PDB file of C-alpha atoms and ligand atoms in Angstrom:
ATOM      1  CA  UNK A 226       0.028   0.200   0.283  1.00  0.00           C
ATOM      2  CA  UNK A 227       0.990   3.745  -0.470  1.00  0.00           C
ATOM      3  CA  UNK A 228       1.815   6.111   1.804  1.00  0.00           C
ATOM      4  CA  UNK A 229      -0.981   7.253   4.082  1.00  0.00           C
ATOM      5  CA  UNK A 230      -1.456  10.033   7.215  1.00  0.00           C
ATOM      6  CA  UNK A 231      -1.122   7.821  10.422  1.00  0.00           C
ATOM      7  CA  UNK A 232      -1.872   9.245  14.058  1.00  0.00           C
ATOM      8  CA  UNK A 233       0.495   9.020  16.665  1.00  0.00           C
ATOM      9  CA  UNK A 234       0.170   9.446  20.274  1.00  0.00           C
ATOM     10  CA  UNK A 235       3.743   9.536  21.944  1.00  0.00           C
ATOM     11  CA  UNK A 236       4.464   9.870  25.713  1.00  0.00           C
ATOM     12  CA  UNK A 237       6.261  13.044  26.319  1.00  0.00           C
ATOM     13  CA  UNK A 238       7.651  14.313  29.677  1.00  0.00           C
ATOM     14  CA  UNK A 239      10.105  13.813  32.096  1.00  0.00           C
ATOM     15  CA  UNK A 240      10.899  11.556  35.783  1.00  0.00           C
ATOM     16  CA  UNK A 241       8.308  14.497  37.395  1.00  0.00           C
ATOM     17  CA  UNK A 242       5.200  14.491  34.856  1.00  0.00           C
ATOM     18  CA  UNK A 243       4.616  13.706  31.153  1.00  0.00           C
ATOM     19  CA  UNK A 244       1.923  13.268  29.070  1.00  0.00           C
ATOM     20  CA  UNK A 245       0.601  11.715  25.702  1.00  0.00           C
ATOM     21  CA  UNK A 246       0.511  13.765  22.464  1.00  0.00           C
ATOM     22  CA  UNK A 247      -1.042  13.489  19.318  1.00  0.00           C
ATOM     23  CA  UNK A 248       0.549  13.694  15.846  1.00  0.00           C
ATOM     24  CA  UNK A 249      -0.456  13.334  12.679  1.00  0.00           C
ATOM     25  CA  UNK A 250       2.384  11.775  10.648  1.00  0.00           C
ATOM     26  CA  UNK A 251       2.762  10.293   7.265  1.00  0.00           C
ATOM     27  CA  UNK A 252       3.477   7.131   6.645  1.00  0.00           C
ATOM     28  CA  UNK A 253       5.574   5.204   3.537  1.00  0.00           C
ATOM     29  CA  UNK A 254       4.956   1.559   2.585  1.00  0.00           C
ATOM     30  CA  UNK A 255       7.724  -0.553   4.513  1.00  0.00           C
ATOM     31  CA  UNK A 256       8.205   1.447   7.010  1.00  0.00           C
ATOM     32  CA  UNK A 257       8.465   0.817  10.775  1.00  0.00           C
ATOM     33  CA  UNK A 258       7.588   2.360  14.039  1.00  0.00           C
ATOM     34  CA  UNK A 259      10.752   3.580  14.379  1.00  0.00           C
ATOM     35  CA  UNK A 260      10.805   5.531  11.054  1.00  0.00           C
ATOM     36  CA  UNK A 261       7.865   7.196  12.016  1.00  0.00           C
ATOM     37  CA  UNK A 262       9.344   8.123  15.321  1.00  0.00           C
ATOM     38  CA  UNK A 263      12.533   9.683  13.585  1.00  0.00           C
ATOM     39  CA  UNK A 264      10.019  11.570  11.144  1.00  0.00           C
ATOM     40  CA  UNK A 265       8.287  13.249  14.195  1.00  0.00           C
ATOM     41  CA  UNK A 266      11.532  14.303  14.895  1.00  0.00           C
ATOM     42  CA  UNK A 267      12.751  15.301  12.084  1.00  0.00           C
ATOM     43  CA  UNK A 268       9.455  17.448  11.550  1.00  0.00           C
ATOM     44  CA  UNK A 269       7.235  18.246  14.340  1.00  0.00           C
ATOM     45  CA  UNK A 270       9.055  17.304  17.874  1.00  0.00           C
ATOM     46  CA  UNK A 271      13.339  18.119  17.341  1.00  0.00           C
ATOM     47  CA  UNK A 272      13.638  17.869  21.157  1.00  0.00           C
ATOM     48  CA  UNK A 273      11.911  13.934  21.133  1.00  0.00           C
ATOM     49  CA  UNK A 274      14.324  11.916  23.223  1.00  0.00           C
ATOM     50  CA  UNK A 275      14.753   8.335  22.038  1.00  0.00           C
ATOM     51  CA  UNK A 276      17.319   5.858  22.327  1.00  0.00           C
ATOM     52  CA  UNK A 277      18.000   3.788  18.647  1.00  0.00           C
ATOM     53  CA  UNK A 278      21.257   2.234  16.966  1.00  0.00           C
ATOM     54  CA  UNK A 279      21.237  -0.313  14.622  1.00  0.00           C
ATOM     55  CA  UNK A 280      17.530   0.064  13.475  1.00  0.00           C
ATOM     56  CA  UNK A 281      18.011  -4.011  12.246  1.00  0.00           C
ATOM     57  CA  UNK A 282      16.764  -6.028  15.570  1.00  0.00           C
ATOM     58  CA  UNK A 283      19.747  -6.282  16.660  1.00  0.00           C
ATOM     59  CA  UNK A 284      21.244  -3.674  19.418  1.00  0.00           C
ATOM     60  CA  UNK A 285      18.369  -3.710  21.955  1.00  0.00           C
ATOM     61  CA  UNK A 286      18.247  -0.290  21.903  1.00  0.00           C
ATOM     62  CA  UNK A 287      15.099   1.077  20.565  1.00  0.00           C
ATOM     63  CA  UNK A 288      12.653  -0.707  23.101  1.00  0.00           C
ATOM     64  CA  UNK A 289       9.461   0.651  23.913  1.00  0.00           C
ATOM     65  CA  UNK A 290       5.964  -0.377  24.194  1.00  0.00           C
ATOM     66  CA  UNK A 291       3.501  -0.055  21.064  1.00  0.00           C
ATOM     67  CA  UNK A 292       0.234   0.126  22.003  1.00  0.00           C
ATOM     68  CA  UNK A 293       0.569  -1.129  25.470  1.00  0.00           C
ATOM     69  CA  UNK A 294       2.977  -4.213  24.422  1.00  0.00           C
ATOM     70  CA  UNK A 295       6.776  -4.308  24.888  1.00  0.00           C
ATOM     71  CA  UNK A 296       8.369  -4.022  20.928  1.00  0.00           C
ATOM     72  CA  UNK A 297      11.586  -3.078  19.627  1.00  0.00           C
ATOM     73  CA  UNK A 298      10.306  -0.218  17.453  1.00  0.00           C
ATOM     74  CA  UNK A 299      12.506  -0.918  14.613  1.00  0.00           C
ATOM     75  CA  UNK A 300      10.960  -4.555  14.065  1.00  0.00           C
ATOM     76  CA  UNK A 301       7.587  -3.316  14.469  1.00  0.00           C
ATOM     77  CA  UNK A 302       6.274  -2.614  10.823  1.00  0.00           C
ATOM     78  CA  UNK A 303       3.529   0.071  10.401  1.00  0.00           C
ATOM     79  CA  UNK A 304       1.792  -2.264   8.200  1.00  0.00           C
ATOM     80  CA  UNK A 305       0.461  -4.186  11.162  1.00  0.00           C
ATOM     81  CA  UNK A 306      -1.830  -1.454  11.868  1.00  0.00           C
ATOM     82  CA  UNK A 307      -4.854  -0.033  10.275  1.00  0.00           C
ATOM     83  CA  UNK A 308      -4.320   3.066   8.842  1.00  0.00           C
ATOM     84  CA  UNK A 309      -6.951   4.722  10.807  1.00  0.00           C
ATOM     85  CA  UNK A 310      -5.575   3.005  13.786  1.00  0.00           C
ATOM     86  CA  UNK A 311      -4.234   5.041  16.517  1.00  0.00           C
ATOM     87  CA  UNK A 312      -0.464   4.098  17.522  1.00  0.00           C
ATOM     88  CA  UNK A 313       0.595   4.915  20.851  1.00  0.00           C
ATOM     89  CA  UNK A 314       4.228   4.681  21.744  1.00  0.00           C
ATOM     90  CA  UNK A 315       5.185   5.264  25.565  1.00  0.00           C
ATOM     91  CA  UNK A 316       8.314   4.270  27.298  1.00  0.00           C
ATOM     92  CA  UNK A 317       9.550   1.116  29.420  1.00  0.00           C
ATOM     93  CA  UNK A 318       7.010   0.782  32.154  1.00  0.00           C
ATOM     94  CA  UNK A 319       9.035  -0.941  34.543  1.00  0.00           C
ATOM     95  CA  UNK A 320      12.064   1.511  34.506  1.00  0.00           C
ATOM     96  CA  UNK A 321      12.244   5.039  35.170  1.00  0.00           C
ATOM     97  CA  UNK A 322      11.395   7.332  32.372  1.00  0.00           C
ATOM     98  CA  UNK A 323      14.632   9.644  31.817  1.00  0.00           C
ATOM     99  CA  UNK A 324      12.627  11.869  28.770  1.00  0.00           C
ATOM    100  CA  UNK A 325      10.302  10.983  26.555  1.00  0.00           C
ATOM    101  CA  UNK A 326      10.856   7.553  25.099  1.00  0.00           C
ATOM    102  CA  UNK A 327      14.358   7.094  27.050  1.00  0.00           C
ATOM    103  CA  UNK A 328      14.172   5.033  30.600  1.00  0.00           C
ATOM    104  CA  UNK A 329      16.746   4.630  32.528  1.00  0.00           C
ATOM    105  CA  UNK A 330      17.721   0.785  32.800  1.00  0.00           C
ATOM    106  CA  UNK A 331      20.494   0.798  34.873  1.00  0.00           C
ATOM    107  CA  UNK A 332      18.632  -1.513  37.217  1.00  0.00           C
ATOM    108  CA  UNK A 333      19.442  -4.148  34.747  1.00  0.00           C
ATOM    109  CA  UNK A 334      23.300  -3.436  34.982  1.00  0.00           C
ATOM    110  CA  UNK A 335      23.320  -3.620  38.866  1.00  0.00           C
ATOM    111  CA  UNK A 336      21.776  -7.124  38.217  1.00  0.00           C
ATOM    112  CA  UNK A 337      24.109  -8.330  35.503  1.00  0.00           C
ATOM    113  CA  UNK A 338      27.478  -7.106  37.213  1.00  0.00           C
ATOM    114  CA  UNK A 339      25.920  -9.601  40.438  1.00  0.00           C
ATOM    115  CA  UNK A 340      26.152 -12.851  38.290  1.00  0.00           C
ATOM    116  CA  UNK A 341      29.444 -14.896  39.211  1.00  0.00           C
ATOM    117  CA  UNK A 342      31.712 -15.029  36.611  1.00  0.00           C
ATOM    118  CA  UNK A 343      31.950 -17.678  33.700  1.00  0.00           C
ATOM    119  CA  UNK A 344      34.890 -19.453  35.568  1.00  0.00           C
ATOM    120  CA  UNK A 345      36.674 -22.204  32.887  1.00  0.00           C
ATOM    121  CA  UNK A 346      37.851 -25.475  34.490  1.00  0.00           C
ATOM    122  CA  UNK A 347      41.590 -26.235  33.818  1.00  0.00           C
ATOM    123  CA  UNK A 348      42.800 -26.688  30.468  1.00  0.00           C
ATOM    124  CA  UNK A 349      43.396 -30.080  28.985  1.00  0.00           C
ATOM    125  CA  UNK A 350      47.613 -30.966  29.505  1.00  0.00           C
ATOM    126  CA  UNK A 351      48.066 -30.050  25.862  1.00  0.00           C
ATOM    127  CA  UNK A 352      47.071 -26.246  26.826  1.00  0.00           C
ATOM    128  CA  UNK A 353      43.268 -26.853  24.899  1.00  0.00           C
ATOM    129  CA  UNK A 354      39.471 -26.768  26.233  1.00  0.00           C
ATOM    130  CA  UNK A 355      37.777 -29.662  24.511  1.00  0.00           C
ATOM    131  CA  UNK A 356      33.764 -29.493  24.687  1.00  0.00           C
ATOM    132  CA  UNK A 357      31.559 -31.695  23.069  1.00  0.00           C
ATOM    133  CA  UNK A 358      29.151 -29.706  20.271  1.00  0.00           C
ATOM    134  CA  UNK A 359      26.002 -31.432  21.971  1.00  0.00           C
ATOM    135  CA  UNK A 360      26.894 -29.560  25.330  1.00  0.00           C
ATOM    136  CA  UNK A 361      27.379 -26.598  23.705  1.00  0.00           C
ATOM    137  CA  UNK A 362      24.101 -26.223  21.923  1.00  0.00           C
ATOM    138  CA  UNK A 363      21.917 -25.893  24.914  1.00  0.00           C
ATOM    139  CA  UNK A 364      23.517 -22.746  26.455  1.00  0.00           C
ATOM    140  CA  UNK A 365      24.510 -21.403  22.823  1.00  0.00           C
ATOM    141  CA  UNK A 366      20.779 -20.214  22.179  1.00  0.00           C
ATOM    142  CA  UNK A 367      20.654 -17.709  25.499  1.00  0.00           C
ATOM    143  CA  UNK A 368      23.904 -16.368  23.820  1.00  0.00           C
ATOM    144  CA  UNK A 369      21.214 -14.562  20.883  1.00  0.00           C
ATOM    145  CA  UNK A 370      20.109 -12.159  23.671  1.00  0.00           C
ATOM    146  CA  UNK A 371      20.694  -8.725  22.910  1.00  0.00           C
ATOM    147  CA  UNK A 372      19.575  -7.305  26.039  1.00  0.00           C
ATOM    148  CA  UNK A 373      16.872  -5.125  24.738  1.00  0.00           C
ATOM    149  CA  UNK A 374      15.046  -5.532  27.943  1.00  0.00           C
ATOM    150  CA  UNK A 375      11.609  -6.296  26.793  1.00  0.00           C
ATOM    151  CA  UNK A 376      11.489  -9.605  28.945  1.00  0.00           C
ATOM    152  CA  UNK A 377      12.219  -7.302  31.744  1.00  0.00           C
ATOM    153  CA  UNK A 378       9.754  -4.844  31.251  1.00  0.00           C
ATOM    154  CA  UNK A 379       7.278  -7.202  30.530  1.00  0.00           C
ATOM    155  CA  UNK A 380       7.731  -9.556  33.859  1.00  0.00           C
ATOM    156  CA  UNK A 381       5.218  -9.050  36.095  1.00  0.00           C
ATOM    157  CA  UNK A 382       7.246  -9.542  39.020  1.00  0.00           C
ATOM    158  CA  UNK A 383       9.221  -6.021  38.734  1.00  0.00           C
ATOM    159  CA  UNK A 384       6.676  -4.674  35.845  1.00  0.00           C
ATOM    160  CA  UNK A 385       4.407  -2.650  38.646  1.00  0.00           C
ATOM    161  CA  UNK A 386       6.242  -4.146  41.852  1.00  0.00           C
ATOM    162  CA  UNK A 387       9.308  -1.693  42.382  1.00  0.00           C
ATOM    163  CA  UNK A 388       9.716  -3.452  45.690  1.00  0.00           C
ATOM    164  CA  UNK A 389      10.348  -6.538  44.096  1.00  0.00           C
ATOM    165  CA  UNK A 390      13.545  -5.369  42.553  1.00  0.00           C
ATOM    166  CA  UNK A 391      15.765  -6.065  44.919  1.00  0.00           C
ATOM    167  CA  UNK A 392      14.999  -9.478  45.095  1.00  0.00           C
ATOM    168  CA  UNK A 393      14.402 -10.736  41.510  1.00  0.00           C
ATOM    169  CA  UNK A 394      16.783 -10.216  38.980  1.00  0.00           C
ATOM    170  CA  UNK A 395      14.386 -10.956  36.101  1.00  0.00           C
ATOM    171  CA  UNK A 396      14.177 -13.767  32.910  1.00  0.00           C
ATOM    172  CA  UNK A 397      17.199 -12.225  31.063  1.00  0.00           C
ATOM    173  CA  UNK A 398      19.473 -12.714  34.127  1.00  0.00           C
ATOM    174  CA  UNK A 399      17.614 -15.964  35.096  1.00  0.00           C
ATOM    175  CA  UNK A 400      18.921 -17.082  31.706  1.00  0.00           C
ATOM    176  CA  UNK A 401      22.329 -16.274  32.267  1.00  0.00           C
ATOM    177  CA  UNK A 402      22.394 -17.760  35.234  1.00  0.00           C
ATOM    178  CA  UNK A 403      20.711 -21.081  33.359  1.00  0.00           C
ATOM    179  CA  UNK A 404      23.284 -20.395  30.431  1.00  0.00           C
ATOM    180  CA  UNK A 405      26.544 -20.637  32.620  1.00  0.00           C
ATOM    181  CA  UNK A 406      24.609 -23.669  34.956  1.00  0.00           C
ATOM    182  CA  UNK A 407      24.656 -25.117  31.539  1.00  0.00           C
ATOM    183  CA  UNK A 408      28.308 -24.387  30.096  1.00  0.00           C
ATOM    184  CA  UNK A 409      30.149 -27.470  29.845  1.00  0.00           C
ATOM    185  CA  UNK A 410      33.529 -25.860  30.837  1.00  0.00           C
ATOM    186  CA  UNK A 411      32.074 -23.791  34.054  1.00  0.00           C
ATOM    187  CA  UNK A 412      33.051 -25.129  37.420  1.00  0.00           C
ATOM    188  CA  UNK A 413      30.760 -22.511  40.115  1.00  0.00           C
ATOM    189  CA  UNK A 414      27.647 -23.589  41.483  1.00  0.00           C
ATOM    190  CA  UNK A 415      25.412 -21.019  41.174  1.00  0.00           C
ATOM    191  CA  UNK A 416      21.978 -23.205  42.332  1.00  0.00           C
ATOM    192  CA  UNK A 417      21.867 -21.100  45.921  1.00  0.00           C
ATOM    193  CA  UNK A 418      22.986 -17.791  44.356  1.00  0.00           C
ATOM    194  CA  UNK A 419      19.609 -18.253  41.707  1.00  0.00           C
ATOM    195  CA  UNK A 420      17.612 -18.777  44.254  1.00  0.00           C
ATOM    196  CA  UNK A 421      18.764 -16.557  46.995  1.00  0.00           C
ATOM    197  CA  UNK A 422      20.346 -13.618  45.480  1.00  0.00           C
ATOM    198  CA  UNK A 423      18.409 -13.632  42.514  1.00  0.00           C
ATOM    199  CA  UNK A 424      15.122 -14.531  43.191  1.00  0.00           C
ATOM    200  CA  UNK A 425      14.153 -17.510  40.834  1.00  0.00           C
ATOM    201  CA  UNK A 426      11.365 -18.617  43.475  1.00  0.00           C
ATOM    202  CA  UNK A 427       9.633 -15.323  42.498  1.00  0.00           C
ATOM    203  CA  UNK A 428       8.751 -16.864  38.707  1.00  0.00           C
ATOM    204  CA  UNK A 429       5.702 -18.659  38.352  1.00  0.00           C
ATOM    205  CA  UNK A 430       6.338 -19.386  34.827  1.00  0.00           C
ATOM    206  CA  UNK A 431       3.537 -17.527  32.854  1.00  0.00           C
ATOM    207  CA  UNK A 432       5.845 -17.545  30.072  1.00  0.00           C
ATOM    208  CA  UNK A 433       5.045 -13.715  29.358  1.00  0.00           C
ATOM    209  CA  UNK A 434       9.306 -12.977  28.497  1.00  0.00           C
ATOM    210  CA  UNK A 435       9.353 -15.793  26.155  1.00  0.00           C
ATOM    211  CA  UNK A 436       6.442 -14.228  24.217  1.00  0.00           C
ATOM    212  CA  UNK A 437       8.273 -10.932  23.958  1.00  0.00           C
ATOM    213  CA  UNK A 438      11.589 -12.063  22.874  1.00  0.00           C
ATOM    214  CA  UNK A 439      12.796 -10.545  19.655  1.00  0.00           C
ATOM    215  CA  UNK A 440      15.235 -13.301  19.544  1.00  0.00           C
ATOM    216  CA  UNK A 441      12.692 -16.448  19.878  1.00  0.00           C
ATOM    217  CA  UNK A 442      14.678 -17.727  23.216  1.00  0.00           C
ATOM    218  CA  UNK A 443      12.731 -19.791  24.629  1.00  0.00           C
ATOM    219  CA  UNK A 444      13.805 -18.295  28.185  1.00  0.00           C
ATOM    220  CA  UNK A 445      11.398 -20.290  30.274  1.00  0.00           C
ATOM    221  CA  UNK A 446      11.036 -23.740  29.256  1.00  0.00           C
ATOM    222  CA  UNK A 447      14.896 -23.707  28.022  1.00  0.00           C
ATOM    223  CA  UNK A 448      16.518 -21.896  30.348  1.00  0.00           C
ATOM    224  CA  UNK A 449      14.237 -21.273  33.825  1.00  0.00           C
ATOM    225  CA  UNK A 450      12.535 -24.315  34.243  1.00  0.00           C
ATOM    226  CA  UNK A 451      15.343 -26.521  33.687  1.00  0.00           C
ATOM    227  CA  UNK A 452      17.624 -23.656  36.280  1.00  0.00           C
ATOM    228  CA  UNK A 453      14.462 -24.728  39.104  1.00  0.00           C
ATOM    229  CA  UNK A 454      14.696 -28.221  38.088  1.00  0.00           C
ATOM    230  CA  UNK A 455      18.213 -27.985  39.400  1.00  0.00           C
ATOM    231  CA  UNK A 456      17.934 -26.698  42.457  1.00  0.00           C
ATOM    232  CA  UNK A 457      14.615 -28.536  43.416  1.00  0.00           C
ATOM    233  CA  UNK A 458      16.969 -31.068  45.170  1.00  0.00           C
ATOM    234  CA  UNK A 459      17.899 -27.955  47.140  1.00  0.00           C
ATOM    235  CA  UNK A 460      14.718 -26.799  48.477  1.00  0.00           C
ATOM    236  CA  UNK A 461      11.084 -27.712  47.420  1.00  0.00           C
ATOM    237  CA  UNK A 462       9.752 -25.464  44.938  1.00  0.00           C
ATOM    238  CA  UNK A 463       5.880 -26.649  44.273  1.00  0.00           C
ATOM    239  CA  UNK A 464       5.879 -24.452  41.093  1.00  0.00           C
ATOM    240  CA  UNK A 465       9.080 -26.482  39.487  1.00  0.00           C
ATOM    241  CA  UNK A 466       6.978 -29.515  40.325  1.00  0.00           C
ATOM    242  CA  UNK A 467       3.500 -28.347  38.727  1.00  0.00           C
ATOM    243  CA  UNK A 468       5.988 -26.714  35.676  1.00  0.00           C
ATOM    244  CA  UNK A 469       7.683 -30.116  34.983  1.00  0.00           C
ATOM    245  CA  UNK A 470       4.171 -31.648  35.267  1.00  0.00           C
ATOM    246  CA  UNK A 471       2.969 -29.190  32.493  1.00  0.00           C
ATOM    247  CA  UNK A 472       5.779 -29.693  30.120  1.00  0.00           C
ATOM    248  CA  UNK A 473       5.576 -33.476  30.494  1.00  0.00           C
ATOM    249  CA  UNK A 474       1.690 -33.499  29.240  1.00  0.00           C
TER     250      UNK A 474
HETATM  251 FE1  LIG B 168      15.563  -9.222  25.086  1.00  0.00          FE
HETATM  252 FE2  LIG B 168      15.167 -11.874  24.349  1.00  0.00          FE
HETATM  253 FE3  LIG B 168      17.240 -10.606  25.866  1.00  0.00          FE
HETATM  254 FE4  LIG B 168      15.259 -10.711  27.156  1.00  0.00          FE
HETATM  255  S1  LIG B 168      16.010 -12.368  26.634  1.00  0.00           S
HETATM  256  S2  LIG B 168      16.826  -9.053  27.009  1.00  0.00           S
HETATM  257  S3  LIG B 168      13.450 -10.358  25.531  1.00  0.00           S
HETATM  258  S4  LIG B 168      16.549 -10.447  23.707  1.00  0.00           S
END
């Protein structure tokens, strides 16, 4: 379809206050939401704050909520909306707003710094590290993470519960723990830390995080549930039991 004028509502404001502003803005064939945001910046809202970088779904910068759903703006095509549909763009709700569509995501970097680092076993006598490909394949899925924080944004444990942030690291860091736990060379046991410091028990496997991941990572099925199963011998957790039952049937 050709060009048309779309109605966009964009949240404008800062940490103290803000509101949705309505714009009528031209849209061309093949464009994504980020193109339209850039056009607004270029024509009607020169001071609109937005984070972006690669425009190819690989840097994880242009995360926002489009019609209330956590999305990368560069991967959200305009042809998924009707021409007469109002497109509402708001900042990630789980993190404090700095200005307009830019949020303060430092919570994530604080949690990242707390993850016990990768610690490989000693090299073989000939100086090599040897791994079976089959053992590498499982953690490899989690390496696709671009740290867009959409899973962190959607997770109900912290989305409307600031008070849970201290005790809960969020899905991105639970799969980081799972990745290290599955790594064939790593020797650190992070199971107690997963439960006690990173709040694994707060996750009740609603799978919302897997639904929003732009990399298609199966956070719950392949990362968080296996991690829960690994800690279950340390501590009885009925949700893990339920999760494994659901998966088997
Ligand atoms: Fe984004 Fe997926 Fe990584 Fe979560 S797991 S930060 S949704 S790429």
